[in-house]
Amino acid sequence: AQSVAQPEDQVNVAEGNPLTVKCTYSVSGNPYLFWYVQYPNRGLQFLLKYITGDNLVKGSYGFEAEFNKSQTSFHLKKPSALVSDSALYFCAVRDAFTDNLFFGTGTRLTVIP
Amino acid sequence: GAGVSQSPSNKVTEKGKDVELRCDPISGHTALYWYRQSLGQGLEFLIYFQGNSAPDKSGLPSDRFSAERTGGSVSTLTIQRTQQEDSAVYLCASSLERLSTDTQYFGPGTRLTVL
């Protein structure tokens, strides 16, 4: 069965510090992994995805994520957090067999000025 | 270009009434998806359409929920005899095709409140 876990409901980080939002997954086939961000009263915005190739994926707004097959993780990172990064972040995995997209429960990131 | 649009942005209805939610996907996208986001929960897949193929309805929570997609473009999600537990944000997404590698682009959602 496919699943995604975001172990932290809330992450707080000081502005200018590096941030990490964690995600682990479980799929039966090759994993295709996605990160989305949701600002208040807005839909989900695509940040980045891992399909194949380089384990380090770079995306929008300076975010990047590292695919780690042995640890089944796809943590989202940014070297220097901005207050405007404060939002709800969702990790998702797509199973190559079913094509369905499974989302985690989200992590609320708060960047403190 | 224009993104996915949804209407209405907010809908308040009384228990037992029917509601219709509309989604206009990105032009040229053949795949369209509906999700439900309940308070404090992640996204729950409801239904998807791919071109003229039969829709995948495996995520619909009950037979009160139905959806159609006319002309391969605009989609309508209908909830009959609404219940309070139907209160949620309903999100629509579209992608170029229904491939595992395709990115789904989301609309702003419709916030449904059932009183």
Short mmCIF file of N, CA, C and O in Angstrom, two decimals, chain A:
data_model
loop_
_atom_site.label_atom_id
_atom_site.label_comp_id
_atom_site.label_asym_id
_atom_site.label_seq_id
_atom_site.Cartn_x
_atom_site.Cartn_y
_atom_site.Cartn_z
N ALA A 1 0.84 -1.19 0.00
CA ALA A 1 0.00 0.00 0.00
C ALA A 1 0.88 1.24 0.00
O ALA A 1 1.97 1.24 0.55
N GLN A 2 0.36 2.28 -0.64
CA GLN A 2 1.12 3.52 -0.72
C GLN A 2 0.77 4.41 0.47
O GLN A 2 -0.38 4.47 0.88
N SER A 3 1.78 5.09 0.98
CA SER A 3 1.51 6.02 2.08
C SER A 3 2.62 7.05 2.15
O SER A 3 3.72 6.84 1.65
N VAL A 4 2.28 8.16 2.76
CA VAL A 4 3.23 9.24 2.97
C VAL A 4 3.11 9.68 4.41
O VAL A 4 1.99 9.85 4.91
N ALA A 5 4.23 9.91 5.05
CA ALA A 5 4.22 10.37 6.43
C ALA A 5 4.98 11.68 6.55
O ALA A 5 6.11 11.80 6.06
N GLN A 6 4.35 12.64 7.15
CA GLN A 6 5.02 13.88 7.52
C GLN A 6 4.99 13.91 9.05
O GLN A 6 3.96 14.24 9.64
N PRO A 7 6.09 13.55 9.68
CA PRO A 7 6.08 13.31 11.12
C PRO A 7 5.88 14.55 11.97
O PRO A 7 5.56 14.44 13.15
N GLU A 8 6.07 15.71 11.40
CA GLU A 8 5.94 16.95 12.18
C GLU A 8 4.73 17.74 11.71
O GLU A 8 4.65 18.11 10.54
N ASP A 9 3.81 18.00 12.64
CA ASP A 9 2.67 18.84 12.29
C ASP A 9 3.08 20.30 12.14
O ASP A 9 2.47 21.04 11.37
N GLN A 10 4.09 20.68 12.92
CA GLN A 10 4.49 22.08 13.00
C GLN A 10 6.02 22.17 13.04
O GLN A 10 6.66 21.40 13.76
N VAL A 11 6.56 23.07 12.25
CA VAL A 11 7.99 23.36 12.29
C VAL A 11 8.17 24.87 12.42
O VAL A 11 7.57 25.63 11.66
N ASN A 12 8.95 25.26 13.41
CA ASN A 12 9.26 26.68 13.59
C ASN A 12 10.75 26.89 13.34
O ASN A 12 11.58 26.11 13.79
N VAL A 13 11.06 27.95 12.62
CA VAL A 13 12.45 28.25 12.32
C VAL A 13 12.62 29.77 12.27
O VAL A 13 11.69 30.50 11.89
N ALA A 14 13.79 30.22 12.69
CA ALA A 14 14.07 31.65 12.66
C ALA A 14 14.43 32.08 11.24
O ALA A 14 15.05 31.33 10.48
N GLU A 15 14.00 33.28 10.91
CA GLU A 15 14.32 33.83 9.59
C GLU A 15 15.82 33.83 9.37
O GLU A 15 16.60 34.20 10.26
N GLY A 16 16.24 33.37 8.18
CA GLY A 16 17.65 33.32 7.86
C GLY A 16 18.30 31.98 8.15
O GLY A 16 19.39 31.70 7.63
N ASN A 17 17.64 31.18 8.99
CA ASN A 17 18.17 29.85 9.30
C ASN A 17 17.75 28.84 8.25
O ASN A 17 16.73 29.03 7.57
N PRO A 18 18.50 27.75 8.13
CA PRO A 18 18.06 26.70 7.20
C PRO A 18 16.81 25.99 7.73
O PRO A 18 16.62 25.90 8.95
N LEU A 19 15.99 25.52 6.82
CA LEU A 19 14.79 24.80 7.22
C LEU A 19 14.75 23.43 6.57
O LEU A 19 15.27 23.22 5.47
N THR A 20 14.12 22.50 7.28
CA THR A 20 13.88 21.16 6.77
C THR A 20 12.47 20.75 7.13
O THR A 20 12.08 20.87 8.30
N VAL A 21 11.72 20.27 6.16
CA VAL A 21 10.40 19.69 6.39
C VAL A 21 10.49 18.23 5.96
O VAL A 21 10.82 17.93 4.81
N LYS A 22 10.19 17.34 6.88
CA LYS A 22 10.45 15.92 6.65
C LYS A 22 9.30 15.19 5.97
O LYS A 22 8.12 15.52 6.19
N CYS A 23 9.68 14.18 5.18
CA CYS A 23 8.69 13.34 4.50
C CYS A 23 9.29 11.96 4.29
O CYS A 23 10.43 11.83 3.82
N THR A 24 8.55 10.93 4.65
CA THR A 24 8.93 9.56 4.32
C THR A 24 7.77 8.92 3.58
O THR A 24 6.62 9.32 3.73
N TYR A 25 8.07 7.91 2.80
CA TYR A 25 7.04 7.34 1.92
C TYR A 25 7.13 5.82 1.90
O TYR A 25 8.14 5.23 2.29
N SER A 26 6.08 5.23 1.38
CA SER A 26 6.04 3.79 1.16
C SER A 26 5.23 3.54 -0.10
O SER A 26 4.07 3.95 -0.19
N VAL A 27 5.88 2.91 -1.10
CA VAL A 27 5.18 2.56 -2.34
C VAL A 27 5.62 1.17 -2.79
O VAL A 27 6.67 0.70 -2.38
N SER A 28 4.84 0.58 -3.65
CA SER A 28 5.15 -0.77 -4.11
C SER A 28 6.05 -0.75 -5.34
O SER A 28 6.75 -1.71 -5.60
N GLY A 29 6.04 0.32 -6.08
CA GLY A 29 6.88 0.40 -7.27
C GLY A 29 7.86 1.55 -7.16
O GLY A 29 8.22 1.97 -6.06
N ASN A 30 8.28 2.07 -8.29
CA ASN A 30 9.17 3.23 -8.25
C ASN A 30 8.41 4.45 -7.72
O ASN A 30 7.29 4.70 -8.14
N PRO A 31 9.02 5.19 -6.82
CA PRO A 31 8.32 6.35 -6.27
C PRO A 31 8.51 7.60 -7.12
O PRO A 31 9.61 7.91 -7.55
N TYR A 32 7.41 8.29 -7.33
CA TYR A 32 7.47 9.62 -7.92
C TYR A 32 6.98 10.57 -6.83
O TYR A 32 5.85 10.44 -6.35
N LEU A 33 7.81 11.51 -6.44
CA LEU A 33 7.58 12.29 -5.23
C LEU A 33 7.41 13.77 -5.54
O LEU A 33 8.09 14.31 -6.41
N PHE A 34 6.51 14.40 -4.82
CA PHE A 34 6.14 15.79 -5.08
C PHE A 34 6.07 16.56 -3.77
O PHE A 34 5.73 16.01 -2.72
N TRP A 35 6.36 17.86 -3.85
CA TRP A 35 6.11 18.78 -2.75
C TRP A 35 5.22 19.92 -3.26
O TRP A 35 5.46 20.48 -4.35
N TYR A 36 4.21 20.23 -2.44
CA TYR A 36 3.31 21.34 -2.72
C TYR A 36 3.29 22.25 -1.50
O TYR A 36 3.50 21.81 -0.37
N VAL A 37 2.97 23.53 -1.73
CA VAL A 37 2.82 24.49 -0.65
C VAL A 37 1.42 25.11 -0.75
O VAL A 37 0.91 25.32 -1.86
N GLN A 38 0.82 25.35 0.41
CA GLN A 38 -0.51 25.96 0.44
C GLN A 38 -0.48 27.17 1.35
O GLN A 38 -0.26 27.05 2.55
N TYR A 39 -0.71 28.33 0.76
CA TYR A 39 -0.82 29.55 1.53
C TYR A 39 -2.27 29.72 1.98
O TYR A 39 -3.17 29.12 1.38
N PRO A 40 -2.52 30.52 3.02
CA PRO A 40 -3.88 30.65 3.55
C PRO A 40 -4.91 30.98 2.48
O PRO A 40 -4.70 31.87 1.65
N ASN A 41 -6.01 30.23 2.50
CA ASN A 41 -7.12 30.44 1.58
C ASN A 41 -6.71 30.35 0.11
O ASN A 41 -7.32 30.98 -0.76
N ARG A 42 -5.70 29.57 -0.14
CA ARG A 42 -5.25 29.36 -1.52
C ARG A 42 -5.19 27.86 -1.81
O ARG A 42 -5.18 27.02 -0.92
N GLY A 43 -5.14 27.55 -3.08
CA GLY A 43 -4.95 26.15 -3.46
C GLY A 43 -3.51 25.73 -3.28
O GLY A 43 -2.68 26.50 -2.80
N LEU A 44 -3.21 24.53 -3.70
CA LEU A 44 -1.84 24.01 -3.59
C LEU A 44 -1.01 24.49 -4.77
O LEU A 44 -1.45 24.45 -5.92
N GLN A 45 0.20 24.92 -4.45
CA GLN A 45 1.14 25.31 -5.50
C GLN A 45 2.27 24.31 -5.58
O GLN A 45 2.84 23.93 -4.57
N PHE A 46 2.58 23.88 -6.78
CA PHE A 46 3.64 22.91 -7.00
C PHE A 46 4.99 23.54 -6.72
O PHE A 46 5.28 24.66 -7.16
N LEU A 47 5.84 22.82 -5.97
CA LEU A 47 7.19 23.28 -5.67
C LEU A 47 8.24 22.54 -6.48
O LEU A 47 9.11 23.16 -7.11
N LEU A 48 8.19 21.21 -6.40
CA LEU A 48 9.20 20.41 -7.08
C LEU A 48 8.77 18.96 -7.10
O LEU A 48 7.83 18.57 -6.39
N LYS A 49 9.48 18.17 -7.90
CA LYS A 49 9.19 16.73 -7.96
C LYS A 49 10.45 15.95 -8.26
O LYS A 49 11.38 16.48 -8.88
N TYR A 50 10.46 14.71 -7.81
CA TYR A 50 11.51 13.76 -8.14
C TYR A 50 10.89 12.65 -8.98
O TYR A 50 9.93 12.00 -8.55
N ILE A 51 11.48 12.45 -10.15
CA ILE A 51 11.02 11.35 -11.00
C ILE A 51 12.14 10.33 -11.15
O ILE A 51 11.97 9.14 -10.88
N THR A 52 13.30 10.79 -11.56
CA THR A 52 14.47 9.93 -11.71
C THR A 52 15.69 10.82 -11.82
O THR A 52 15.57 12.03 -11.93
N GLY A 53 16.87 10.21 -11.76
CA GLY A 53 18.08 11.00 -11.96
C GLY A 53 18.68 11.50 -10.66
O GLY A 53 18.65 10.80 -9.64
N ASP A 54 19.19 12.70 -10.67
CA ASP A 54 19.88 13.30 -9.54
C ASP A 54 18.99 13.29 -8.30
O ASP A 54 17.82 13.70 -8.36
N ASN A 55 19.56 12.83 -7.20
CA ASN A 55 18.77 12.72 -5.97
C ASN A 55 18.41 14.08 -5.38
O ASN A 55 17.48 14.18 -4.58
N LEU A 56 19.15 15.11 -5.73
CA LEU A 56 18.87 16.44 -5.23
C LEU A 56 18.06 17.19 -6.30
O LEU A 56 18.55 17.43 -7.40
N VAL A 57 16.86 17.56 -5.92
CA VAL A 57 15.95 18.23 -6.85
C VAL A 57 15.80 19.68 -6.43
O VAL A 57 15.54 19.96 -5.26
N LYS A 58 15.93 20.57 -7.37
CA LYS A 58 15.75 22.00 -7.08
C LYS A 58 14.40 22.45 -7.63
O LYS A 58 13.98 22.03 -8.72
N GLY A 59 13.72 23.30 -6.84
CA GLY A 59 12.40 23.74 -7.25
C GLY A 59 12.21 25.23 -7.13
O GLY A 59 13.17 26.00 -7.16
N SER A 60 10.96 25.62 -6.97
CA SER A 60 10.60 27.04 -6.93
C SER A 60 10.99 27.67 -5.61
O SER A 60 11.11 26.98 -4.59
N TYR A 61 11.15 28.98 -5.63
CA TYR A 61 11.36 29.82 -4.44
C TYR A 61 12.58 29.41 -3.62
O TYR A 61 12.62 29.63 -2.42
N GLY A 62 13.58 28.79 -4.27
CA GLY A 62 14.80 28.42 -3.58
C GLY A 62 14.74 27.12 -2.81
O GLY A 62 15.69 26.77 -2.10
N PHE A 63 13.63 26.40 -2.91
CA PHE A 63 13.49 25.12 -2.22
C PHE A 63 14.19 24.01 -2.99
O PHE A 63 14.29 24.05 -4.22
N GLU A 64 14.62 23.01 -2.25
CA GLU A 64 15.17 21.81 -2.84
C GLU A 64 14.79 20.63 -1.97
O GLU A 64 14.37 20.79 -0.83
N ALA A 65 14.89 19.43 -2.53
CA ALA A 65 14.56 18.23 -1.77
C ALA A 65 15.52 17.13 -2.17
O ALA A 65 15.97 17.06 -3.31
N GLU A 66 15.82 16.29 -1.20
CA GLU A 66 16.76 15.20 -1.43
C GLU A 66 16.06 13.86 -1.34
O GLU A 66 15.47 13.52 -0.30
N PHE A 67 16.13 13.12 -2.41
CA PHE A 67 15.56 11.77 -2.45
C PHE A 67 16.57 10.80 -1.87
O PHE A 67 17.72 10.75 -2.30
N ASN A 68 16.15 10.03 -0.87
CA ASN A 68 17.02 9.03 -0.25
C ASN A 68 16.30 7.69 -0.29
O ASN A 68 15.37 7.45 0.49
N LYS A 69 16.73 6.85 -1.22
CA LYS A 69 16.02 5.59 -1.43
C LYS A 69 16.15 4.64 -0.23
O LYS A 69 15.19 3.98 0.16
N SER A 70 17.34 4.58 0.36
CA SER A 70 17.55 3.65 1.46
C SER A 70 16.74 4.04 2.69
O SER A 70 16.30 3.17 3.44
N GLN A 71 16.53 5.32 2.89
CA GLN A 71 15.75 5.78 4.03
C GLN A 71 14.30 6.08 3.64
O GLN A 71 13.52 6.51 4.49
N THR A 72 13.95 5.87 2.39
CA THR A 72 12.60 6.17 1.85
C THR A 72 12.15 7.54 2.31
O THR A 72 11.05 7.71 2.86
N SER A 73 13.02 8.53 2.09
CA SER A 73 12.69 9.89 2.51
C SER A 73 12.82 10.86 1.36
O SER A 73 13.53 10.60 0.37
N PHE A 74 12.16 11.98 1.51
CA PHE A 74 12.20 13.05 0.51
C PHE A 74 12.00 14.36 1.25
O PHE A 74 10.99 15.04 1.12
N HIS A 75 12.98 14.75 2.03
CA HIS A 75 12.87 15.94 2.88
C HIS A 75 13.03 17.22 2.06
O HIS A 75 13.91 17.32 1.20
N LEU A 76 12.22 18.19 2.39
CA LEU A 76 12.25 19.50 1.73
C LEU A 76 13.19 20.41 2.52
O LEU A 76 13.15 20.44 3.75
N LYS A 77 14.02 21.16 1.79
CA LYS A 77 15.01 22.00 2.45
C LYS A 77 15.12 23.36 1.78
O LYS A 77 14.79 23.51 0.60
N LYS A 78 15.60 24.31 2.58
CA LYS A 78 15.92 25.63 2.04
C LYS A 78 17.06 26.19 2.89
O LYS A 78 16.99 26.13 4.12
N PRO A 79 18.09 26.72 2.27
CA PRO A 79 19.28 27.17 3.04
C PRO A 79 19.00 28.33 3.98
O PRO A 79 19.59 28.42 5.05
N SER A 80 18.08 29.23 3.59
CA SER A 80 17.83 30.42 4.39
C SER A 80 16.33 30.75 4.33
O SER A 80 15.82 31.15 3.29
N ALA A 81 15.65 30.58 5.45
CA ALA A 81 14.19 30.75 5.48
C ALA A 81 13.78 32.21 5.45
O ALA A 81 14.45 33.08 6.03
N LEU A 82 12.66 32.47 4.78
CA LEU A 82 12.05 33.79 4.74
C LEU A 82 10.72 33.76 5.48
O LEU A 82 10.04 32.71 5.51
N VAL A 83 10.32 34.89 6.03
CA VAL A 83 9.01 34.95 6.71
C VAL A 83 7.90 34.56 5.74
O VAL A 83 6.93 33.89 6.11
N SER A 84 8.07 34.93 4.48
CA SER A 84 7.05 34.62 3.47
C SER A 84 6.97 33.13 3.13
O SER A 84 6.06 32.71 2.42
N ASP A 85 7.90 32.33 3.65
CA ASP A 85 7.82 30.87 3.45
C ASP A 85 6.81 30.23 4.40
O ASP A 85 6.50 29.04 4.27
N SER A 86 6.33 30.98 5.35
CA SER A 86 5.36 30.43 6.31
C SER A 86 4.10 29.99 5.57
O SER A 86 3.44 30.79 4.90
N ALA A 87 3.80 28.72 5.68
CA ALA A 87 2.67 28.13 4.94
C ALA A 87 2.53 26.67 5.36
O ALA A 87 3.27 26.18 6.21
N LEU A 88 1.60 25.98 4.71
CA LEU A 88 1.37 24.56 4.93
C LEU A 88 2.00 23.79 3.77
O LEU A 88 1.74 24.11 2.61
N TYR A 89 2.83 22.82 4.09
CA TYR A 89 3.57 22.08 3.08
C TYR A 89 3.10 20.63 3.04
O TYR A 89 2.98 19.97 4.07
N PHE A 90 2.85 20.15 1.82
CA PHE A 90 2.39 18.78 1.63
C PHE A 90 3.38 18.01 0.78
O PHE A 90 3.80 18.47 -0.29
N CYS A 91 3.69 16.82 1.24
CA CYS A 91 4.47 15.86 0.47
C CYS A 91 3.49 14.87 -0.16
O CYS A 91 2.46 14.55 0.45
N ALA A 92 3.78 14.42 -1.37
CA ALA A 92 2.90 13.46 -2.03
C ALA A 92 3.74 12.45 -2.80
O ALA A 92 4.82 12.76 -3.27
N VAL A 93 3.20 11.25 -2.90
CA VAL A 93 3.88 10.19 -3.65
C VAL A 93 2.91 9.59 -4.64
O VAL A 93 1.73 9.43 -4.37
N ARG A 94 3.43 9.30 -5.81
CA ARG A 94 2.62 8.69 -6.85
C ARG A 94 3.23 7.34 -7.18
O ARG A 94 4.41 7.23 -7.46
N ASP A 95 2.39 6.33 -7.13
CA ASP A 95 2.82 4.99 -7.41
C ASP A 95 2.71 4.74 -8.92
O ASP A 95 1.67 5.02 -9.51
N ALA A 96 3.78 4.22 -9.49
CA ALA A 96 3.81 4.01 -10.94
C ALA A 96 2.78 2.97 -11.38
O ALA A 96 2.37 2.94 -12.53
N PHE A 97 2.35 2.09 -10.46
CA PHE A 97 1.38 1.06 -10.84
C PHE A 97 -0.04 1.60 -10.86
O PHE A 97 -0.81 1.33 -11.77
N THR A 98 -0.40 2.37 -9.83
CA THR A 98 -1.79 2.83 -9.71
C THR A 98 -1.99 4.22 -10.27
O THR A 98 -3.12 4.60 -10.57
N ASP A 99 -0.95 5.00 -10.40
CA ASP A 99 -1.02 6.39 -10.86
C ASP A 99 -1.72 7.32 -9.88
O ASP A 99 -1.85 8.50 -10.15
N ASN A 100 -2.21 6.82 -8.79
CA ASN A 100 -2.86 7.70 -7.83
C ASN A 100 -1.84 8.48 -7.02
O ASN A 100 -0.73 8.01 -6.76
N LEU A 101 -2.24 9.68 -6.61
CA LEU A 101 -1.36 10.56 -5.84
C LEU A 101 -1.82 10.54 -4.39
O LEU A 101 -2.99 10.79 -4.11
N PHE A 102 -0.89 10.20 -3.48
CA PHE A 102 -1.21 10.13 -2.06
C PHE A 102 -0.50 11.25 -1.33
O PHE A 102 0.72 11.40 -1.47
N PHE A 103 -1.25 11.99 -0.54
CA PHE A 103 -0.70 13.13 0.17
C PHE A 103 -0.47 12.82 1.64
O PHE A 103 -1.22 12.04 2.25
N GLY A 104 0.55 13.47 2.21
CA GLY A 104 0.71 13.47 3.65
C GLY A 104 -0.29 14.42 4.27
O GLY A 104 -1.04 15.11 3.57
N THR A 105 -0.28 14.49 5.59
CA THR A 105 -1.25 15.32 6.31
C THR A 105 -0.80 16.77 6.42
O THR A 105 -1.54 17.60 6.92
N GLY A 106 0.39 17.06 5.94
CA GLY A 106 0.84 18.44 5.91
C GLY A 106 1.67 18.83 7.12
O GLY A 106 1.50 18.29 8.22
N THR A 107 2.58 19.78 6.90
CA THR A 107 3.40 20.35 7.97
C THR A 107 3.29 21.86 7.88
O THR A 107 3.53 22.44 6.82
N ARG A 108 2.91 22.46 8.99
CA ARG A 108 2.81 23.92 9.01
C ARG A 108 4.15 24.51 9.39
O ARG A 108 4.67 24.25 10.49
N LEU A 109 4.71 25.28 8.47
CA LEU A 109 5.98 25.94 8.70
C LEU A 109 5.75 27.38 9.11
O LEU A 109 5.02 28.10 8.44
N THR A 110 6.35 27.76 10.21
CA THR A 110 6.30 29.14 10.67
C THR A 110 7.73 29.67 10.74
O THR A 110 8.57 29.10 11.45
N VAL A 111 7.98 30.74 10.00
CA VAL A 111 9.29 31.38 10.03
C VAL A 111 9.18 32.62 10.89
O VAL A 111 8.38 33.52 10.60
N ILE A 112 9.97 32.65 11.94
CA ILE A 112 9.88 33.71 12.94
C ILE A 112 10.85 34.83 12.60
O ILE A 112 12.03 34.58 12.42
N PRO A 113 10.33 36.06 12.53
CA PRO A 113 11.21 37.20 12.16
C PRO A 113 12.31 37.43 13.20
O PRO A 113 12.13 37.17 14.38
#
